[in-house]
Short mmCIF file of C-alpha atoms in Angstrom, two decimals:
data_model
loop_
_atom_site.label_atom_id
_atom_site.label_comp_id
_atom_site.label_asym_id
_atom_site.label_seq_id
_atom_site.Cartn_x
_atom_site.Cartn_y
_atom_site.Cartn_z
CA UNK A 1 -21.11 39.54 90.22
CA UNK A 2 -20.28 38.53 93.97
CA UNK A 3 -17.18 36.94 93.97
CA UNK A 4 -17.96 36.05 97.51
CA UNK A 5 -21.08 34.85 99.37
CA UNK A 6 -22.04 33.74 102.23
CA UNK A 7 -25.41 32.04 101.76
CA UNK A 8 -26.26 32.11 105.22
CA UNK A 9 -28.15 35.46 106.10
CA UNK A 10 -28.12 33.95 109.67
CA UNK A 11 -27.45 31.88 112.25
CA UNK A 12 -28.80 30.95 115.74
CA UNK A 13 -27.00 28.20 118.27
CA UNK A 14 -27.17 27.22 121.71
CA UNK A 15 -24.76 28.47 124.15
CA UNK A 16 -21.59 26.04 124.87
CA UNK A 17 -22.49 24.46 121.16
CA UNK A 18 -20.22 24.37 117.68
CA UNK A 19 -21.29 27.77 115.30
CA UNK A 20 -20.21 26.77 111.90
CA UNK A 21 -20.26 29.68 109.38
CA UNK A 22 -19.92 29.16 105.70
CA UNK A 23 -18.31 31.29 102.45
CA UNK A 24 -18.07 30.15 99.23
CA UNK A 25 -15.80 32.63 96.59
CA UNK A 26 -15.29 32.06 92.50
CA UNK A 27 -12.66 33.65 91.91
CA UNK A 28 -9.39 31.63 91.97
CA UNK A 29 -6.89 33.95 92.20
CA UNK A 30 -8.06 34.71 95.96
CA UNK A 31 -5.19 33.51 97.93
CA UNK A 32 -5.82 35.14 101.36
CA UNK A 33 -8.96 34.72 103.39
CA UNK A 34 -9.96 36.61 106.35
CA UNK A 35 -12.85 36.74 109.10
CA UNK A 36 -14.13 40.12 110.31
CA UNK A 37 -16.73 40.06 113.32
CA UNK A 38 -19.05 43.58 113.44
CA UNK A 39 -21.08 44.17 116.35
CA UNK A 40 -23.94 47.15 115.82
CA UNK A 41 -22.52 50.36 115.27
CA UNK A 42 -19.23 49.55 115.24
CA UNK A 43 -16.46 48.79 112.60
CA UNK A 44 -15.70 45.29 111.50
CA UNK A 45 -12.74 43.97 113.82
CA UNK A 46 -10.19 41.37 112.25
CA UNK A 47 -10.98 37.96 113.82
CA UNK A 48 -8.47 34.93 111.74
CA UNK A 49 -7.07 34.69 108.75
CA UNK A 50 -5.93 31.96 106.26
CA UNK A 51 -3.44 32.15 103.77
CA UNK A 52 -4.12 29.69 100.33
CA UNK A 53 -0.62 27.66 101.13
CA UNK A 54 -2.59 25.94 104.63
CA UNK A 55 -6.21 24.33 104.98
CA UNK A 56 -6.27 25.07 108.78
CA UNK A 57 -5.77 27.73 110.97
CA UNK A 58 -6.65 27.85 114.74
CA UNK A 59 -6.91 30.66 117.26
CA UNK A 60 -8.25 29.65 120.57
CA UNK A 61 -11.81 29.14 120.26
CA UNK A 62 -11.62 29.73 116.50
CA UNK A 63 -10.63 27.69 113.36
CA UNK A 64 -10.73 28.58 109.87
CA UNK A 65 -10.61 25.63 107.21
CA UNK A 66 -10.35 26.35 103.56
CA UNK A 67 -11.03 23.85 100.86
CA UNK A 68 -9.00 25.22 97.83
CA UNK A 69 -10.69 22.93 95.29
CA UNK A 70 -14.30 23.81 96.48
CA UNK A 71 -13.91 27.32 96.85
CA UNK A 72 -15.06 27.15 100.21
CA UNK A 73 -14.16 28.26 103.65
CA UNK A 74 -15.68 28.20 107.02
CA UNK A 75 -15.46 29.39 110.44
CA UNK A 76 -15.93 27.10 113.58
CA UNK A 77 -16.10 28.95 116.78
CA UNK A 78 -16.41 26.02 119.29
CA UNK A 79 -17.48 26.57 122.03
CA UNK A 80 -20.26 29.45 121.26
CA UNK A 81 -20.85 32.33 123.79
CA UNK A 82 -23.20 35.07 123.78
CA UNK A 83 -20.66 37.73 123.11
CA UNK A 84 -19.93 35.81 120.23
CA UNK A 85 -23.22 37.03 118.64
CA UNK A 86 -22.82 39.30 115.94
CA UNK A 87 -21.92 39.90 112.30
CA UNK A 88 -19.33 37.95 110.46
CA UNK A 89 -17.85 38.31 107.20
CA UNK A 90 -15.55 36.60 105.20
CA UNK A 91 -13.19 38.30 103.29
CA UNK A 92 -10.35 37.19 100.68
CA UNK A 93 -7.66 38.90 98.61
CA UNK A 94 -5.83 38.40 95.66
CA UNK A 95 -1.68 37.99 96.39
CA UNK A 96 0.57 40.84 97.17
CA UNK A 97 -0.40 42.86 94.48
CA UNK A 98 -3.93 43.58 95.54
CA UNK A 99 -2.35 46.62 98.10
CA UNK A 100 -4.79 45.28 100.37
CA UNK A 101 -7.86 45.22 98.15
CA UNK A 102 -10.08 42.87 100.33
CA UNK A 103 -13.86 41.73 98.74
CA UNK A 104 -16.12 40.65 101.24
CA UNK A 105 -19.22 38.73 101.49
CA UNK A 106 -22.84 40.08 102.53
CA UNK A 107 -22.54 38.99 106.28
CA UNK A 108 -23.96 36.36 108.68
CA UNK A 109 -25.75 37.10 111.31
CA UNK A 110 -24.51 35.04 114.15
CA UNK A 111 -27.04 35.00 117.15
CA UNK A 112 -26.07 32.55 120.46
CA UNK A 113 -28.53 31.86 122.98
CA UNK A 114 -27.98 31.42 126.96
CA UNK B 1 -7.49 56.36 121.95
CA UNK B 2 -9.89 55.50 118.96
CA UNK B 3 -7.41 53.89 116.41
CA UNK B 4 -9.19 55.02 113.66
CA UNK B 5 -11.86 57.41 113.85
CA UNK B 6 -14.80 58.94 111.40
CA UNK B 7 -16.55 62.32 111.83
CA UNK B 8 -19.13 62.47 111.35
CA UNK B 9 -21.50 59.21 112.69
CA UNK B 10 -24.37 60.55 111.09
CA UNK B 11 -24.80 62.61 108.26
CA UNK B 12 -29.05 63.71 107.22
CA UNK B 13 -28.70 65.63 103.67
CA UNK B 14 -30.28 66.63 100.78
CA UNK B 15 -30.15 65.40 97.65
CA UNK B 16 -28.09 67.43 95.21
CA UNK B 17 -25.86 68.94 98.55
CA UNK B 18 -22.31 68.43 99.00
CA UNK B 19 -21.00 67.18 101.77
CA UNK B 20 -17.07 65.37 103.18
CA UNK B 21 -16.62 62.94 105.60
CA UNK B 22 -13.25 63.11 108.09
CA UNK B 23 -11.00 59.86 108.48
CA UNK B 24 -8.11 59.87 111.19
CA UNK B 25 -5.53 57.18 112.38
CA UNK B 26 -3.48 57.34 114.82
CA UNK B 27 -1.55 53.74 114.48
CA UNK B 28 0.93 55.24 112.37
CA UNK B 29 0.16 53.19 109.21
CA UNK B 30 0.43 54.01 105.68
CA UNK B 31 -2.76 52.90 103.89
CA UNK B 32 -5.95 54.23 104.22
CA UNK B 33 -9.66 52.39 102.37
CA UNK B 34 -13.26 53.58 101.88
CA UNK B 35 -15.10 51.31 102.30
CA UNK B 36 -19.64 51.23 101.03
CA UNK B 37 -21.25 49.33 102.39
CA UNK B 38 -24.92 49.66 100.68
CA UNK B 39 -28.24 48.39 101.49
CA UNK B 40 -27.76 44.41 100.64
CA UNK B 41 -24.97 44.54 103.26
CA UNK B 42 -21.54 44.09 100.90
CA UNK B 43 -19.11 45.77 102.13
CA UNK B 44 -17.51 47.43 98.82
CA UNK B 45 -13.87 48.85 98.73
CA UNK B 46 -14.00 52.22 96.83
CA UNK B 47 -10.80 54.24 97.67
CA UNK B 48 -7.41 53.52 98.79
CA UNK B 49 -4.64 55.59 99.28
CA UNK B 50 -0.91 54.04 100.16
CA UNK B 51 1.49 56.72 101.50
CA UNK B 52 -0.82 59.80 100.31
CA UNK B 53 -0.93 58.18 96.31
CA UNK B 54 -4.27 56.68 95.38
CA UNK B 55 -3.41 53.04 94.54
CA UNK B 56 -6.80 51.50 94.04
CA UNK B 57 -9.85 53.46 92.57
CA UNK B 58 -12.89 50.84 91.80
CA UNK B 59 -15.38 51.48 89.48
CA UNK B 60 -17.32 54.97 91.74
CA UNK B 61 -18.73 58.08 90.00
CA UNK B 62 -16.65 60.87 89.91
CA UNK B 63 -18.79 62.58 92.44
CA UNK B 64 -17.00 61.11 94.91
CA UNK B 65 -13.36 61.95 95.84
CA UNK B 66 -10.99 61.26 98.63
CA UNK B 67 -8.12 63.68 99.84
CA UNK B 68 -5.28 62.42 101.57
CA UNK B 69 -3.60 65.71 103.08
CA UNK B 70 -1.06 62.94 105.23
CA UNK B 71 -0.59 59.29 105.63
CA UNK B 72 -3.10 59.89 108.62
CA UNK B 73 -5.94 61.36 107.34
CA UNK B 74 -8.08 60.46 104.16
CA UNK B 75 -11.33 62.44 103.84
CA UNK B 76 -14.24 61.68 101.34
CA UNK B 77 -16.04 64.15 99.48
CA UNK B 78 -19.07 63.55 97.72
CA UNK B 79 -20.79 66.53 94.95
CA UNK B 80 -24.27 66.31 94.14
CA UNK B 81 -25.72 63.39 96.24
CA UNK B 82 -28.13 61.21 95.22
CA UNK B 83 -30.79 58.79 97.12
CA UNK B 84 -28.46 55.81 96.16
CA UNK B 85 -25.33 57.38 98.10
CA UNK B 86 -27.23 56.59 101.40
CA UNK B 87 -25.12 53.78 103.19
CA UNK B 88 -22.36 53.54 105.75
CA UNK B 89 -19.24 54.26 104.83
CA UNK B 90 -16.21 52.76 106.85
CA UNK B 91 -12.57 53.94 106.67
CA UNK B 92 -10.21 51.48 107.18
CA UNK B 93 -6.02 51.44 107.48
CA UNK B 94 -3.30 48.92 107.19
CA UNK B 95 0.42 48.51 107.25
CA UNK B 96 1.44 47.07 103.97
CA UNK B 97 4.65 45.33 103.09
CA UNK B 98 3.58 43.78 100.26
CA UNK B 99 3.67 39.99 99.44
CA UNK B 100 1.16 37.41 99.72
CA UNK B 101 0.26 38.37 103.56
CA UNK B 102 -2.19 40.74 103.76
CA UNK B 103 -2.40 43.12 106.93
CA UNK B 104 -4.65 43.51 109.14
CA UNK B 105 -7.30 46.20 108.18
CA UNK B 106 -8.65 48.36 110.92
CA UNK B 107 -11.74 49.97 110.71
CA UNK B 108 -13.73 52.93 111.88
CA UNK B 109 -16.89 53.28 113.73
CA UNK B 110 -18.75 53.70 110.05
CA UNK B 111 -20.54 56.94 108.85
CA UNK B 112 -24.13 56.48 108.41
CA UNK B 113 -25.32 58.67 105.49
CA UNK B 114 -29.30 59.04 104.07
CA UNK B 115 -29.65 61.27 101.76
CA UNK B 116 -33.32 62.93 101.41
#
């Protein structure tokens, strides 16, 4: 029972171009969303977050939109560079009672090309 | 100045052994996560410990249990490990206020764990 999913094992774009990853979740009291990024060997790192109350939120290169009614987020990293390539997941959480419980999705693999 | 570290990275055991894995932060928060993640990639949250009090225990054998000797440290042990324990286990700490904002989670490098 994955209560979120990113159907996208991965993902491969041209330098310079738009990466668009994708999460769907069922659960509906998720309020909170959040993007890790996890190169090899390393721990996930916290990229952007969304909270339910907004449908956008930009960070530099990076937007996160959320579409309450479809249960669906996504990540735009515009424009794409090579360091950008590795694993993303999306995460969400369930209001302030959670103590920081976060589920996550299975990953994308995120792969950007010179 | 590793924010939050794991000892060890790798860990080669046999089944039935017993064996802990370290967690240490040094960002002076006061909750600490274990973290699975298994062979189809989810990351799963097992453990978490707010202030040296275990606040969220998901559904995990009994096999497995974390120590929290200070708000900096929170250690894993696991009894009698099986084949499906192999995975990489990340420790993770926050700064939570509580509310609908959830903090930032920081994780460690991972522990990579196969069990023979």
């Amino acid at each position: 029972d994955q209560q979120v999913k990113q159907n996208s094992p991965s993902l491969s774009v041209q330098e310079g171009r738009i990466s668009i990853l994708n999460c769907d979740y069922t659960n509906s009291m998720f309020d909170y969303f959040l993007w890790y990024k996890k190169y090899p060997a390393e721990g996930p790192t916290f990229l952007i977050s969304i909270s339910s109350i907004k449908d956008k939120n930009e960070d530099g290169r990076f937007t996160v939109f959320l579409n309450k009614s479809a249960k669906h987020l996504s990540l735009h990293i515009v424009p794409s560079q090579p360091g950008d390539s590795a694993v993303y997941f999306c995460a969400a959480a369930a209001g302030g009672t959670s103590y920081g419980k976060l589920t996550f999705g299975q990953g994308t693999i995120l792969t950007v090309h010179p | 100045d590793t924010a939050v570290s794991q000892t060890p990275k790798y860990l080669v055991t046999q089944m039935g052994n017993d064996k802990s894995i370290k967690c240490e932060q040094n960002l002076g928060h006061d909750t600490m996560y274990w973290y699975k993640q298994d062979s189809k990639k989810f990351l799963k949250i097992m453990f978490s410990y707010n202030n040296k009090e275990l606040i969220i225990n998901e559904t995990v054998p009994n096999r497995f249990s974390p120590k929290s000797p200070d708000k900096a440290h929170l250690n894993l042990h696991i009894n009698s490990l099986e084949l499906g324990d192999s995975a990489v286990y990340f420790c993770a700490s926050s700064q939570q206020r509580g509310g609908p904002i959830q903090e930032t989670q920081y994780f460690g490098p991972g522990t990579r764990l196969l069990v023979l």
